[in-house]
PDB file of C-alpha atoms in Angstrom:
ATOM      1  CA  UNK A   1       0.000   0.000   0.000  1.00 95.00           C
ATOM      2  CA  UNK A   2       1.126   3.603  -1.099  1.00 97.00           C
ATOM      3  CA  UNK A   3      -0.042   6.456   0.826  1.00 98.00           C
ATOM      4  CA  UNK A   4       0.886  10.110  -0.552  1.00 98.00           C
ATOM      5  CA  UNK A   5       0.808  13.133   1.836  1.00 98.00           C
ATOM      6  CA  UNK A   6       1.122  16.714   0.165  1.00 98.00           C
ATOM      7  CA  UNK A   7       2.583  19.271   2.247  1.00 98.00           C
ATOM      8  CA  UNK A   8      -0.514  21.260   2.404  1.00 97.00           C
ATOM      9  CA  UNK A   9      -1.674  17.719   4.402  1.00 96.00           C
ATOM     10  CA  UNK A  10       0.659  19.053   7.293  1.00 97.00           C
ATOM     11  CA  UNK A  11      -0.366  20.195  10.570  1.00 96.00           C
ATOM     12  CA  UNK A  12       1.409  24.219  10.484  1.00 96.00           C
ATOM     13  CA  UNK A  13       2.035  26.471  13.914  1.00 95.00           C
ATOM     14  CA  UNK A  14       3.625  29.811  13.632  1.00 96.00           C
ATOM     15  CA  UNK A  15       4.951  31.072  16.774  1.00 95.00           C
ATOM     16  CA  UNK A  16       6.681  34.067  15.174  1.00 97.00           C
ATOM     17  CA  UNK A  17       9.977  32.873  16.481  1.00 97.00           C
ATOM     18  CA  UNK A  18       9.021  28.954  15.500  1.00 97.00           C
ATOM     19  CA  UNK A  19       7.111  27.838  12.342  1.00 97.00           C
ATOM     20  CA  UNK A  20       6.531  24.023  12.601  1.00 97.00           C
ATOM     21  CA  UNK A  21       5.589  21.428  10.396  1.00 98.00           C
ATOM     22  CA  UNK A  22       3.986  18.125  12.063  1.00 98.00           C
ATOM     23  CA  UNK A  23       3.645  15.192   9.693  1.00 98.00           C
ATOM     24  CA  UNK A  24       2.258  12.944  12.509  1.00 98.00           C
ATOM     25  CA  UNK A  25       0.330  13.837  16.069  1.00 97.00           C
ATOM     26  CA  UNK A  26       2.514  16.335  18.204  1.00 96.00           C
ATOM     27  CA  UNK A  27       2.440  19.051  20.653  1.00 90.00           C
ATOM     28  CA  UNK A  28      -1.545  20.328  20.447  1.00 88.00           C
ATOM     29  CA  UNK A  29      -1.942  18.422  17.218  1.00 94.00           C
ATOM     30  CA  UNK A  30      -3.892  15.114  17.756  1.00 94.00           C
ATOM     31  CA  UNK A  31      -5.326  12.985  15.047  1.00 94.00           C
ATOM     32  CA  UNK A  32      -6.236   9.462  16.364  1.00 95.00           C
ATOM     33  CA  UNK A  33      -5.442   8.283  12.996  1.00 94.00           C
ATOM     34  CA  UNK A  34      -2.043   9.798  12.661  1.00 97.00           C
ATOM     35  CA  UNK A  35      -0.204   8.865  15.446  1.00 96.00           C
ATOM     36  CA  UNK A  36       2.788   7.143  14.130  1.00 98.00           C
ATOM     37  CA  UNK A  37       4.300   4.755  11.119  1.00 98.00           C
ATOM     38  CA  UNK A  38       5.612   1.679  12.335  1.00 98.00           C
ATOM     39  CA  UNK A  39       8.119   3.001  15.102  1.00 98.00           C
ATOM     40  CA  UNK A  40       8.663   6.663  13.491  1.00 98.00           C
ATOM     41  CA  UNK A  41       6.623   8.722  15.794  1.00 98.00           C
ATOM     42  CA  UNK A  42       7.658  12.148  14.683  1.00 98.00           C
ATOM     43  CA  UNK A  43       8.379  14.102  12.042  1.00 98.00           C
ATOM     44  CA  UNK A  44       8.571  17.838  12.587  1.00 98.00           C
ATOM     45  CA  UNK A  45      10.251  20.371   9.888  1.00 98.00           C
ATOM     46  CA  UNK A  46      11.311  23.483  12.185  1.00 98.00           C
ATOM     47  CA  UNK A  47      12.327  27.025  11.134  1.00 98.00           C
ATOM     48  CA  UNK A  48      13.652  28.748  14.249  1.00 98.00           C
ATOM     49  CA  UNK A  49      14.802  32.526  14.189  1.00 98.00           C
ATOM     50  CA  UNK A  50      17.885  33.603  14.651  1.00 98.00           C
ATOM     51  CA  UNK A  51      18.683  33.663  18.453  1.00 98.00           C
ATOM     52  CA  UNK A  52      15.422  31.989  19.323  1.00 97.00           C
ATOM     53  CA  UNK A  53      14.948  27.999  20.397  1.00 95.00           C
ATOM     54  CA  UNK A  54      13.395  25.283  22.461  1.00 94.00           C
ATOM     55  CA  UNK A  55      14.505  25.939  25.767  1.00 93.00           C
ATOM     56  CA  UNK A  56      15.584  23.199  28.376  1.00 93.00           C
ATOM     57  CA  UNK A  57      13.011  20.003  28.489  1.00 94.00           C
ATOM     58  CA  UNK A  58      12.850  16.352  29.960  1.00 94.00           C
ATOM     59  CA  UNK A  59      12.416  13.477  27.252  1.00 95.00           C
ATOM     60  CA  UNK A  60      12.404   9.547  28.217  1.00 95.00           C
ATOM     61  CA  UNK A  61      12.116   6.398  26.186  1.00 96.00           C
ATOM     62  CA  UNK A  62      12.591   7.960  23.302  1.00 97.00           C
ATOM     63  CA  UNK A  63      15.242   7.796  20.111  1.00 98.00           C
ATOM     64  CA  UNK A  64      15.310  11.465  18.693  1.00 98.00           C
ATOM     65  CA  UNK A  65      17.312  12.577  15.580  1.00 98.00           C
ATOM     66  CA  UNK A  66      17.796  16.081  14.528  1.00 98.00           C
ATOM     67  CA  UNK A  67      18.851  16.568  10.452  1.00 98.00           C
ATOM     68  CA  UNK A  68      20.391  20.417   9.673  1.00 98.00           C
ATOM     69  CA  UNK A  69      19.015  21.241   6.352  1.00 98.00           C
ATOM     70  CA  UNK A  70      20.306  25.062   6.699  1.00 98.00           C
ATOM     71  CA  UNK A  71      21.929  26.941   9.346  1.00 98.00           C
ATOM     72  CA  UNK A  72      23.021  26.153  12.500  1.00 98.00           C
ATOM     73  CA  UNK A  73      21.789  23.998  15.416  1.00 98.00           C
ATOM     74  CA  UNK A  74      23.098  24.200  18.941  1.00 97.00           C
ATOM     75  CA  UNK A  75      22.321  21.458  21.556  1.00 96.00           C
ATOM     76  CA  UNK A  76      23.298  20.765  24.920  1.00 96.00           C
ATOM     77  CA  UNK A  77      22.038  18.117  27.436  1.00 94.00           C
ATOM     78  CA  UNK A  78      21.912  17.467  31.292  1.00 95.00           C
ATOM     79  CA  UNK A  79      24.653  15.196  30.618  1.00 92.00           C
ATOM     80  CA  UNK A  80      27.321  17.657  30.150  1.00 93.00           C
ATOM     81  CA  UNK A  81      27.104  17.018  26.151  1.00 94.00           C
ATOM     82  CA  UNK A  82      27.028  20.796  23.876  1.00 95.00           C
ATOM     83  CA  UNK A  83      27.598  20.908  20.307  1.00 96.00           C
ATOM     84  CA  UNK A  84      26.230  22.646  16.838  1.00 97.00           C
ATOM     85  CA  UNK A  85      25.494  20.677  13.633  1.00 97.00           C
ATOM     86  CA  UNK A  86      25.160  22.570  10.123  1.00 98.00           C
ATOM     87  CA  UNK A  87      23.862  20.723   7.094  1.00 98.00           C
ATOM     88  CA  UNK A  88      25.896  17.755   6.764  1.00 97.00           C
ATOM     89  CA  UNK A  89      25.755  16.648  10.129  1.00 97.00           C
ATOM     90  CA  UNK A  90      23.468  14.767  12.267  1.00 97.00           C
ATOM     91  CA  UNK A  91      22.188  14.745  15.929  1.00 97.00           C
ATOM     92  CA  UNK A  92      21.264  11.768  17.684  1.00 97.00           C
ATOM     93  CA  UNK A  93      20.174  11.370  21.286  1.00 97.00           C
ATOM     94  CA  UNK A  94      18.631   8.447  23.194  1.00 96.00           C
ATOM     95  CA  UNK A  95      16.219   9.904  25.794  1.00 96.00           C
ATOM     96  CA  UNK A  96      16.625   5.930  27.034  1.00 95.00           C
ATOM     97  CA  UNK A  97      15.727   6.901  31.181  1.00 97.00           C
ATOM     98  CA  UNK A  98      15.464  10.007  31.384  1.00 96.00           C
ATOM     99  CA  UNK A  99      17.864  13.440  30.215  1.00 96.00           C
ATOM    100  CA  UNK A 100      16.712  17.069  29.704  1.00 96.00           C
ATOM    101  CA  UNK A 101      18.051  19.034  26.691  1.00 94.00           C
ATOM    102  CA  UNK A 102      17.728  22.581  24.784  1.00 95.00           C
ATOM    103  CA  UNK A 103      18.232  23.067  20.826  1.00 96.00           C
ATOM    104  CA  UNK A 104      18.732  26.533  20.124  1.00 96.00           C
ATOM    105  CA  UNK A 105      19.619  28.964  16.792  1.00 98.00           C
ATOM    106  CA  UNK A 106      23.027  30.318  17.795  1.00 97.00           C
ATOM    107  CA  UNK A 107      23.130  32.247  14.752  1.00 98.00           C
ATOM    108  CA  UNK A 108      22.490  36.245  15.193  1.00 97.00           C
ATOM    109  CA  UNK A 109      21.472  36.533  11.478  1.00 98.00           C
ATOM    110  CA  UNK A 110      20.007  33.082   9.813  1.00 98.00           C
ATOM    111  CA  UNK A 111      17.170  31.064  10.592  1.00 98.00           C
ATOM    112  CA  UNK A 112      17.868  27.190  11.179  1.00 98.00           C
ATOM    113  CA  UNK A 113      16.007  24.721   9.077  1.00 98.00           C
ATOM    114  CA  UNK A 114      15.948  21.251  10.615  1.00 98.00           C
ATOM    115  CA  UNK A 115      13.934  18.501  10.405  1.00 98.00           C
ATOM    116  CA  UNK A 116      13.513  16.181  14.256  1.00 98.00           C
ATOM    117  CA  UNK A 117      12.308  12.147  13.944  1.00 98.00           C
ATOM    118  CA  UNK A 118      11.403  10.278  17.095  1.00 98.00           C
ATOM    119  CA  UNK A 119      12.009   6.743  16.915  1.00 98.00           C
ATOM    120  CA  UNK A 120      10.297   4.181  19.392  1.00 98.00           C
ATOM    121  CA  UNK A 121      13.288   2.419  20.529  1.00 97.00           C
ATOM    122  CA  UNK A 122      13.178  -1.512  20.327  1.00 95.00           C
ATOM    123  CA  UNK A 123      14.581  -1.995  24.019  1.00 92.00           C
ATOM    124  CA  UNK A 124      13.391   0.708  27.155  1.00 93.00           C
ATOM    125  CA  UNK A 125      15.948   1.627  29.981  1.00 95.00           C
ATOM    126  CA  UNK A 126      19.200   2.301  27.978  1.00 94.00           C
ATOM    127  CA  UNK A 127      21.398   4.713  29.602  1.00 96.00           C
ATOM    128  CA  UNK A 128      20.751   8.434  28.037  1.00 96.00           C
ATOM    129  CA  UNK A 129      23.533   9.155  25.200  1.00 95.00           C
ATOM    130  CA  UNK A 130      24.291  11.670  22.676  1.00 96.00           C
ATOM    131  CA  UNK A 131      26.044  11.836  19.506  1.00 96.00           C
ATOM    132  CA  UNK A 132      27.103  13.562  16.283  1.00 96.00           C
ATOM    133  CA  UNK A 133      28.610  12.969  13.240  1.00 97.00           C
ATOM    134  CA  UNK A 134      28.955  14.202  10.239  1.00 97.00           C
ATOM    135  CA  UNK A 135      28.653  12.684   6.436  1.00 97.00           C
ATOM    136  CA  UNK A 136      29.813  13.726   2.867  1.00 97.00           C
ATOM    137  CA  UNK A 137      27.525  15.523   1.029  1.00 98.00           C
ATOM    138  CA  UNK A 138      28.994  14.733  -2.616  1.00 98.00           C
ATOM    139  CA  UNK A 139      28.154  11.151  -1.346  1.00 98.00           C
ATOM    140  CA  UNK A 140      24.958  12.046  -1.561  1.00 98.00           C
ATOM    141  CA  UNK A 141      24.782  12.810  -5.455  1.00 98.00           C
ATOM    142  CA  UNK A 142      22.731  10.300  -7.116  1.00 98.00           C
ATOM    143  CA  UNK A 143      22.935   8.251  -4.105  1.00 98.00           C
ATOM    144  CA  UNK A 144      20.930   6.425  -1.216  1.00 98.00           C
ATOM    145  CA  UNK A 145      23.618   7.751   1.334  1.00 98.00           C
ATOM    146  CA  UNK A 146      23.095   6.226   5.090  1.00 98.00           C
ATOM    147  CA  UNK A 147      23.230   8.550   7.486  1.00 98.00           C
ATOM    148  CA  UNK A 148      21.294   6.786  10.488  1.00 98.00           C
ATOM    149  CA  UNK A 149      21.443   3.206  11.003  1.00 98.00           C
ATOM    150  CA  UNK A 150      21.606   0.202  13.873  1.00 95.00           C
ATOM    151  CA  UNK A 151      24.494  -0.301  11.307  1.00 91.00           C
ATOM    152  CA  UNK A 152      26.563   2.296  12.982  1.00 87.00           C
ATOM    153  CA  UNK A 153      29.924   3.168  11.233  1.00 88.00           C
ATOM    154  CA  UNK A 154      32.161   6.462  11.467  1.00 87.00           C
ATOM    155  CA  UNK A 155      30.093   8.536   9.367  1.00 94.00           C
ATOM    156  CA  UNK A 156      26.623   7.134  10.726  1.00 97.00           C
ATOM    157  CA  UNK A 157      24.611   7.748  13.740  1.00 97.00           C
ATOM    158  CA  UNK A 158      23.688   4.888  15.525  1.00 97.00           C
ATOM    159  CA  UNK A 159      19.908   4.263  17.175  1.00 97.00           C
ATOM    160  CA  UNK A 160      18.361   1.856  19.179  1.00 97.00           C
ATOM    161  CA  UNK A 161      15.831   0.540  16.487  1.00 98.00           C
ATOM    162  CA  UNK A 162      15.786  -1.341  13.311  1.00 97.00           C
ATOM    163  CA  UNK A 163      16.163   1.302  10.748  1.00 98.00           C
ATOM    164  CA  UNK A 164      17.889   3.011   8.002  1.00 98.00           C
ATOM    165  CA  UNK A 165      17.600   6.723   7.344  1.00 98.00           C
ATOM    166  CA  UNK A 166      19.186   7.862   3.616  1.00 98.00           C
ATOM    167  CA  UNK A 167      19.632  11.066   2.281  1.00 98.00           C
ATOM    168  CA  UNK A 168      19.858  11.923  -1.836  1.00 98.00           C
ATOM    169  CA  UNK A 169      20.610  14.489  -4.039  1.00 98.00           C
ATOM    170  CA  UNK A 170      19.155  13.305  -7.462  1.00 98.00           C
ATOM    171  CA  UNK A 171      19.966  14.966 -10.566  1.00 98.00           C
ATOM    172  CA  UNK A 172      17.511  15.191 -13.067  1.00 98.00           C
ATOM    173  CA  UNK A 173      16.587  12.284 -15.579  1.00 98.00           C
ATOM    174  CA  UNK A 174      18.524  10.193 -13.161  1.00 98.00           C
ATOM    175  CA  UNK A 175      17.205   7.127 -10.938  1.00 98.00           C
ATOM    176  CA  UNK A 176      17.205   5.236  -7.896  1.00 98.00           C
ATOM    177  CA  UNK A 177      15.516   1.983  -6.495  1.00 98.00           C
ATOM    178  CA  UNK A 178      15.396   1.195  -3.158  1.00 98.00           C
ATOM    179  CA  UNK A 179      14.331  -2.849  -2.233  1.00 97.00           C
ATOM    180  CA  UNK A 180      13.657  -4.346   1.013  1.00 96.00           C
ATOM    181  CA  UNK A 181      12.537  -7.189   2.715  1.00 93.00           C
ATOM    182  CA  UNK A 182       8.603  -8.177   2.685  1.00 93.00           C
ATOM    183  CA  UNK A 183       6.957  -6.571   5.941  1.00 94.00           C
ATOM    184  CA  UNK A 184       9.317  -3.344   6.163  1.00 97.00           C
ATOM    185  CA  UNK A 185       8.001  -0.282   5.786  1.00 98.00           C
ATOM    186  CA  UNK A 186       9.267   2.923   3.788  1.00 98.00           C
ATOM    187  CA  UNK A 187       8.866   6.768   4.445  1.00 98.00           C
ATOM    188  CA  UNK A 188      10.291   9.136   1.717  1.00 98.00           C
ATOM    189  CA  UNK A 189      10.068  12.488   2.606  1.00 98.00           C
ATOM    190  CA  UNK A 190      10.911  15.703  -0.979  1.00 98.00           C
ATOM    191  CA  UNK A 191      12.525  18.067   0.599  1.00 98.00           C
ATOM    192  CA  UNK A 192      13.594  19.903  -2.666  1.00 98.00           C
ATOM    193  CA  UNK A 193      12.800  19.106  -6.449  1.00 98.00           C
ATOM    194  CA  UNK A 194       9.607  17.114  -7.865  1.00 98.00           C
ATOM    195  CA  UNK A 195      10.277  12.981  -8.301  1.00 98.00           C
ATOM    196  CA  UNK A 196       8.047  10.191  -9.702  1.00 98.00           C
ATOM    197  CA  UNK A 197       7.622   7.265  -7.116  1.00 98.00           C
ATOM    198  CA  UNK A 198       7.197   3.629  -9.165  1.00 97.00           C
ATOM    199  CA  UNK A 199       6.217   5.323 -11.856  1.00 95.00           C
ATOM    200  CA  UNK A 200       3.244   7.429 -11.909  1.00 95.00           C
ATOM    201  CA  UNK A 201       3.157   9.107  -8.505  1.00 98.00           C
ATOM    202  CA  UNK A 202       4.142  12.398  -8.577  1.00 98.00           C
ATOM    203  CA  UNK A 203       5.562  14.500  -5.725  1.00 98.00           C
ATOM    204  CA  UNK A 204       6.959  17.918  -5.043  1.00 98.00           C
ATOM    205  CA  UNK A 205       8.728  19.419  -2.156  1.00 98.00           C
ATOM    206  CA  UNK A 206       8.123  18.499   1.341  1.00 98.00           C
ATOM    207  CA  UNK A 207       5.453  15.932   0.061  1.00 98.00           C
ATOM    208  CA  UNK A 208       5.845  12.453   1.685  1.00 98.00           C
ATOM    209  CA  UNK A 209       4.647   8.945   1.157  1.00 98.00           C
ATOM    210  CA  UNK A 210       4.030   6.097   3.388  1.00 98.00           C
ATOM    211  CA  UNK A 211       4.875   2.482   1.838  1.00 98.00           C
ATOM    212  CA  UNK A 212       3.615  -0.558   4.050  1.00 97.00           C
ATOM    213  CA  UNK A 213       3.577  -4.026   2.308  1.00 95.00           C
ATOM    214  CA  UNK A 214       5.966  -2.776  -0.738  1.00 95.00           C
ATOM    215  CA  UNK A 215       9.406  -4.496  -1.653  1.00 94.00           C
ATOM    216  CA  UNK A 216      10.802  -1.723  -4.054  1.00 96.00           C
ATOM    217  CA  UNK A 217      10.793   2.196  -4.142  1.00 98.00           C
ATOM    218  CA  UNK A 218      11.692   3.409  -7.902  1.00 98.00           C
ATOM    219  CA  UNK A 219      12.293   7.076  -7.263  1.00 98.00           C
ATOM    220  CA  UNK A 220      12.982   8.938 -10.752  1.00 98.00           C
ATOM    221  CA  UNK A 221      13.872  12.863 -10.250  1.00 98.00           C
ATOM    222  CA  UNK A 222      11.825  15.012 -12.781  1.00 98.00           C
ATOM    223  CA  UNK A 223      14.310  18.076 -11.201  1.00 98.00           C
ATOM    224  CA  UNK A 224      17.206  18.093  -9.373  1.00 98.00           C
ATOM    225  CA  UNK A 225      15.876  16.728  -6.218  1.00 98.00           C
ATOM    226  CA  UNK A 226      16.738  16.396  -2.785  1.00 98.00           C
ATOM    227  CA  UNK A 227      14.900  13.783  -0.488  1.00 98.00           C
ATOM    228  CA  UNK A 228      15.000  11.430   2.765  1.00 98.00           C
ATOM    229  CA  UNK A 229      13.876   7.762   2.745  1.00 98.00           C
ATOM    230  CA  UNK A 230      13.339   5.745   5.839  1.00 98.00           C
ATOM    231  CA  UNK A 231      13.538   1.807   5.901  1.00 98.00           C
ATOM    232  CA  UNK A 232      12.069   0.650   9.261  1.00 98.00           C
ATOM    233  CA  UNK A 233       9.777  -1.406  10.880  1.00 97.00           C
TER     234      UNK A 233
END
């Protein structure tokens, strides 16, 4: 089954300093029927103001990844951990039992654009833990690049819970085709550019498709095209 989201299909807020972007039930957003896909929970598409951010909160049981698109994102964590991640880097965190953090804009002149995924974890009361790294972006060009994965390796983030995360830059005309095992599931999210999914489904940025019960995602970009796909359960 193929489920296609537009981006007008998005829960918006606009806090002045925050505009937010809620593809699933979050904050005082509720749909009963869009509460999660298999264990992605969230997925929120921030744009914070310059100097502006979330302030320090508790989360618990939770694995929580934060992708730069543009800017710059600060964070720093009850347990002693502060960094900032521009595009090309990645921010993982397992809330596991319990740690309070802030994400903040440090910049006095740009905006941040990031998108944050909560993961259901596959195993409960794992010490907190935080960590960044940082991938190639030319690795990205016409390429399913990993940048999250139980697979850890040096230039990917490693979270408690069976699943991939892959970012692409697709030039135009060119191709890509994603398989999986039967009973996986598949989130692709446009972030720039228009693609064909498999054919005849057409999206444009920051649309989004859910694929449950689907071995293959044939992803053909009709622009130069920027996008996530998740493979998870």
């Amino acid at each position: 089954m193929i489920k296609v989201y537009s981006k007008e299909s998005r829960f918006s807020r606009d806090h002045g300093w925050l505009q937010s972007n809620f593809s699933f039930s979050f904050a005082d957003f509720y749909d009963p029927e869009n509460l999660q896909f298999g264990s992605l929970r969230v997925f929120n598409d921030d744009f914070v103001q310059p100097n502006e951010g979330f302030g320090k909160h508790p989360h618990q049981e939770m694995e929580i990844v934060s992708i730069v698109l543009d800017g710059e994102l600060k964070h720093a964590d009850s347990e002693g951990n502060s960094a900032v991640t521009t595009f090309g880097g990645i921010q993982r965190m397992s809330a596991g039992t319990g740690i309070y953090h802030s994400e903040f804009n440090p910049s006095s002149t740009n905006e941040v654009n990031f998108f944050q995924l909560w993961f259901l974890p596959d195993k409960k009361g794992v010490t907190p833990e935080y960590e960044k790294t940082t991938y190639d972006i030319s690795k990205m060009k016409n390429n399913l690049l990993p940048v999250v994965s139980r697979q850890a390796s040096e230039n990917v983030a490693y979270i408690n819970q069976d699943v991939t995360i892959f970012m692409s830059d697709l030039e135009i005309g060119n191709e890509l085709t994603h398989t999986q095992e039967a009973g996986r599931k598949m989130f692709l999210f446009v972030i720039e550019g228009e693609v064909t999914l498999n054919g005849d489904i057409k999206l444009s940025k920051r649309d989004s498709v859910r694929l449950t019960d689907e071995t293959s995602a044939k992803i053909l970009a009709n622009s130069d095209a920027r996008f996530l796909l998740i493979d998870l359960v």
